[in-house]
Amino acid sequence: MIIIFFIIRVHSLRGYIKHQSWNQIRSLLSQPSITPIMKDCIHKKIYYYYEFLALKQTNLFYKKYWKYCTHIPKNELAIYALYGLNKAIRTYNPKYLFYTYAITYINGELFTGLTDLQPLTNLPKQYRKNTTWKNNNRNLFEIKTNPVLIQNDWQIDKLVNNKNKYIDNNIINYYDKIYKYENIWSKINKLDAFTRRIFNLKYDYEFNTIRSTKVVAELMCCSVEQIRIKFETTRTYLFYYENLISNRR
């Protein structure tokens, strides 16, 4: 075990293991007689020296897919990358180069994180992960994955008859109501993260109740009373539209 540490320490810098060291590591990992303790020590050392790779890939991924990462904290996405690194190390086949092996796992987990960490949306996960569907339904995908801003064409679709393609005569009244919704959500989005979260959990965009207060409390690991009080105090802040929200409890 001391020999293993010596090999890696002499021939490596933080964030880099030299080719000579890798040959020795791969040789050790290929030995049938290697003990679980020795293997675990090697794995920990590899993780130590290649943690930088997971963080580097997170930055590259964040820049490349910035449009979909707007509401995702980079440090949370990095957790998925580090998990991918650990997964690559644990399943590593020493017949292959570790770098390309690790990149595959890290990127795979980053895409998983991108899906899991998306803000609340009514678009099922299987569609969000389906590249073909997203490419064929780009406009719908962008609308459905935006938790607050609902584009005009989506609103019009609700009023258009698919056969006759005419717009309902009540469209002006409808858009007046939509304008009020936008103002409410604009105010909500200026509040703290906890309040924003419970409103997104309880209501859809038009403030129809999609979850009971009890379910919201369970999801937020809080008491029902705490959530109820939070809703009431927030409605006071939103006094101008209080009736609109209260009527849809």
Coordinates of C-alpha atoms in Angstrom, one line a residue:
M1 CA 0.0 0.0 0.0
I2 CA 2.9 2.3 0.8
I3 CA 4.4 1.5 -2.6
I4 CA 1.1 2.5 -4.3
F5 CA 1.1 5.9 -2.5
F6 CA 4.7 6.5 -3.4
I7 CA 4.2 5.7 -7.1
I8 CA 1.3 8.1 -7.4
R9 CA 2.8 10.8 -5.2
V10 CA 6.2 10.9 -7.0
H11 CA 4.8 10.8 -10.5
S12 CA 1.8 13.0 -10.0
L13 CA 0.6 16.5 -9.4
R14 CA -2.9 17.5 -8.1
G15 CA -5.1 17.2 -11.1
Y16 CA -2.7 15.0 -13.1
I17 CA -1.3 11.5 -13.0
K18 CA 1.6 10.9 -15.4
H19 CA 1.6 8.2 -18.0
Q20 CA 4.2 6.1 -16.2
S21 CA 2.1 6.1 -13.0
W22 CA -1.0 5.1 -14.9
N23 CA 0.7 2.1 -16.4
Q24 CA 1.6 0.9 -12.9
I25 CA -1.9 1.7 -11.6
R26 CA -3.6 -0.2 -14.5
S27 CA -1.2 -3.1 -13.9
L28 CA -2.1 -3.3 -10.2
L29 CA -5.8 -3.0 -10.9
S30 CA -5.5 -5.9 -13.4
Q31 CA -4.0 -8.2 -10.9
P32 CA -6.5 -11.0 -9.7
S33 CA -4.8 -11.0 -6.3
I34 CA -5.4 -7.3 -5.6
T35 CA -7.3 -6.9 -2.3
P36 CA -10.4 -4.8 -1.8
I37 CA -8.5 -2.5 0.6
M38 CA -5.7 -1.9 -2.0
K39 CA -8.3 -1.3 -4.7
D40 CA -10.2 1.2 -2.5
C41 CA -7.0 3.1 -1.7
I42 CA -6.2 3.3 -5.4
H43 CA -9.7 4.5 -6.2
K44 CA -9.5 7.2 -3.5
K45 CA -6.2 8.5 -4.9
I46 CA -7.5 8.6 -8.4
Y47 CA -10.5 10.6 -7.2
Y48 CA -8.2 13.0 -5.4
Y49 CA -6.2 13.7 -8.5
Y50 CA -9.1 13.8 -10.9
E51 CA -11.6 15.8 -9.0
F52 CA -10.5 18.8 -11.0
L53 CA -11.7 17.0 -14.2
A54 CA -15.3 16.7 -12.9
L55 CA -15.3 20.4 -12.0
K56 CA -13.8 21.4 -15.3
Q57 CA -16.4 19.4 -17.2
T58 CA -19.1 21.1 -15.1
N59 CA -17.9 24.5 -16.3
L60 CA -17.7 23.4 -19.9
F61 CA -21.2 21.9 -19.7
Y62 CA -22.6 25.0 -18.0
K63 CA -21.3 27.2 -20.8
K64 CA -22.4 24.9 -23.6
Y65 CA -25.9 24.4 -22.3
W66 CA -26.3 27.8 -20.5
K67 CA -29.8 28.3 -21.9
Y68 CA -31.0 25.3 -19.9
C69 CA -28.9 26.0 -16.8
T70 CA -30.2 29.5 -16.1
H71 CA -32.1 28.4 -13.0
I72 CA -29.7 25.6 -11.9
P73 CA -26.9 26.5 -9.4
K74 CA -23.5 25.3 -10.8
N75 CA -22.5 23.8 -7.5
E76 CA -25.5 21.5 -7.5
L77 CA -24.7 20.4 -11.1
A78 CA -21.1 19.8 -10.0
I79 CA -22.4 17.2 -7.5
Y80 CA -23.6 15.1 -10.4
A81 CA -20.3 15.4 -12.1
L82 CA -18.4 14.3 -9.0
Y83 CA -20.8 11.4 -8.7
G84 CA -20.1 10.5 -12.4
L85 CA -16.3 10.6 -11.6
N86 CA -16.8 8.3 -8.6
K87 CA -18.9 5.9 -10.7
A88 CA -16.3 5.9 -13.4
I89 CA -13.6 5.0 -10.9
R90 CA -15.6 2.2 -9.3
T91 CA -16.4 0.6 -12.6
Y92 CA -13.1 1.4 -14.4
N93 CA -11.8 -1.2 -16.7
P94 CA -7.9 -0.9 -16.7
K95 CA -7.8 -2.0 -20.3
Y96 CA -8.9 1.5 -21.4
L97 CA -7.6 5.0 -20.9
F98 CA -9.1 6.5 -17.8
Y99 CA -9.5 10.0 -19.1
T100 CA -11.9 9.1 -21.9
Y101 CA -13.6 6.6 -19.6
A102 CA -14.2 9.2 -16.9
I103 CA -15.4 11.9 -19.4
T104 CA -18.2 9.6 -20.6
Y105 CA -19.5 8.9 -17.1
I106 CA -19.2 12.6 -16.0
N107 CA -21.0 13.9 -19.0
G108 CA -23.7 11.3 -18.6
E109 CA -24.4 12.3 -15.0
L110 CA -24.3 16.0 -16.0
F111 CA -27.2 15.4 -18.4
T112 CA -29.0 13.5 -15.6
G113 CA -28.5 16.5 -13.3
L114 CA -29.7 18.9 -16.0
T115 CA -32.9 16.9 -16.1
D116 CA -33.3 16.4 -12.4
L117 CA -32.6 20.0 -11.4
Q118 CA -34.9 21.7 -13.9
P119 CA -37.4 24.0 -12.3
L120 CA -40.9 22.7 -11.8
T121 CA -42.5 22.0 -15.2
N122 CA -45.5 20.1 -16.5
L123 CA -43.4 18.5 -19.2
P124 CA -42.7 14.8 -18.3
K125 CA -39.1 13.8 -17.9
Q126 CA -39.1 11.3 -20.8
Y127 CA -39.7 14.3 -23.2
R128 CA -37.1 16.5 -21.6
K129 CA -34.5 13.7 -22.1
N130 CA -35.6 12.8 -25.6
T131 CA -33.3 14.7 -28.0
T132 CA -35.4 13.8 -31.1
W133 CA -38.6 15.0 -29.5
K134 CA -37.0 18.3 -28.3
N135 CA -35.6 19.0 -31.8
N136 CA -39.0 18.4 -33.4
N137 CA -40.9 20.4 -30.8
R138 CA -38.4 23.1 -30.0
N139 CA -40.9 25.9 -29.4
L140 CA -43.1 23.8 -27.1
F141 CA -40.1 22.5 -25.2
E142 CA -38.9 26.0 -24.4
I143 CA -42.3 27.1 -23.3
K144 CA -43.0 24.0 -21.1
T145 CA -39.7 24.2 -19.4
N146 CA -40.1 27.9 -18.4
P147 CA -41.8 27.9 -15.0
V148 CA -43.0 31.5 -15.2
L149 CA -42.9 33.1 -18.6
I150 CA -45.7 31.8 -20.8
Q151 CA -45.3 32.9 -24.4
N152 CA -48.1 34.4 -26.3
D153 CA -48.4 31.7 -28.9
W154 CA -49.0 29.1 -26.1
Q155 CA -51.8 31.3 -24.7
I156 CA -53.3 31.8 -28.2
D157 CA -53.3 28.0 -28.7
K158 CA -55.7 27.7 -25.8
L159 CA -58.2 29.9 -27.7
V160 CA -57.7 28.6 -31.2
N161 CA -60.1 26.1 -32.7
N162 CA -57.9 23.4 -34.3
K163 CA -60.4 22.9 -37.2
N164 CA -61.5 26.4 -38.0
K165 CA -58.4 28.3 -36.8
Y166 CA -60.2 31.3 -35.3
I167 CA -59.5 33.1 -32.1
D168 CA -62.2 33.3 -29.5
N169 CA -64.0 36.6 -29.1
N170 CA -63.0 36.7 -25.4
I171 CA -59.3 36.9 -26.2
I172 CA -59.0 40.5 -24.8
N173 CA -60.6 39.5 -21.5
Y174 CA -58.4 36.4 -21.4
Y175 CA -55.2 38.3 -21.9
D176 CA -56.3 40.8 -19.3
K177 CA -56.4 37.9 -16.9
I178 CA -53.1 36.6 -18.1
Y179 CA -51.5 40.0 -17.5
K180 CA -52.7 39.8 -13.9
Y181 CA -51.2 36.3 -13.5
E182 CA -47.9 37.6 -14.9
N183 CA -47.9 40.4 -12.4
I184 CA -48.6 38.1 -9.5
W185 CA -45.8 35.7 -10.5
S186 CA -43.5 38.6 -11.0
K187 CA -44.1 39.6 -7.4
I188 CA -43.7 36.0 -6.1
N189 CA -40.4 35.6 -7.9
K190 CA -39.0 38.5 -6.0
L191 CA -39.6 36.7 -2.7
D192 CA -37.3 34.3 -0.9
A193 CA -36.6 30.8 -2.4
F194 CA -38.8 29.0 0.2
T195 CA -41.9 31.1 -0.7
R196 CA -41.3 30.8 -4.4
R197 CA -41.0 27.0 -4.0
I198 CA -44.2 26.5 -2.1
F199 CA -46.2 28.6 -4.5
N200 CA -44.8 26.6 -7.5
L201 CA -45.7 23.4 -5.7
K202 CA -49.2 24.4 -4.8
Y203 CA -50.4 26.3 -7.9
D204 CA -50.1 26.1 -11.7
Y205 CA -49.6 29.3 -13.7
E206 CA -53.3 30.3 -13.4
F207 CA -53.4 29.5 -9.7
N208 CA -55.4 26.4 -10.0
T209 CA -54.5 24.2 -7.0
I210 CA -52.3 21.2 -8.1
R211 CA -51.3 20.0 -4.6
S212 CA -52.9 20.3 -1.2
T213 CA -51.3 22.3 1.6
K214 CA -50.6 19.0 3.4
V215 CA -48.7 17.6 0.4
V216 CA -46.7 20.8 0.0
A217 CA -45.8 20.6 3.7
E218 CA -44.6 17.0 3.3
L219 CA -42.5 17.9 0.2
M220 CA -41.0 20.9 2.1
C221 CA -40.5 18.9 5.3
C222 CA -42.6 21.4 7.3
S223 CA -45.7 21.4 9.3
V224 CA -49.0 22.1 7.6
E225 CA -49.6 25.1 9.9
Q226 CA -46.2 26.6 9.0
I227 CA -47.0 26.4 5.3
R228 CA -50.6 27.7 5.8
I229 CA -49.2 30.8 7.7
K230 CA -46.7 31.4 5.0
F231 CA -49.4 31.4 2.4
E232 CA -51.5 33.8 4.4
T233 CA -48.8 36.3 5.0
T234 CA -47.7 36.2 1.4
R235 CA -51.3 36.8 0.2
T236 CA -51.2 39.9 2.4
Y237 CA -48.2 41.1 0.5
L238 CA -50.0 40.3 -2.7
F239 CA -53.1 42.2 -1.5
Y240 CA -54.0 43.7 -4.9
Y241 CA -54.6 40.2 -6.3
E242 CA -55.6 38.5 -3.0
N243 CA -59.1 37.6 -4.1
L244 CA -57.9 36.1 -7.3
I245 CA -55.5 33.7 -5.4
S246 CA -57.8 33.1 -2.5
N247 CA -60.7 32.0 -4.7
R248 CA -58.6 29.2 -6.1
R249 CA -57.4 27.6 -2.9

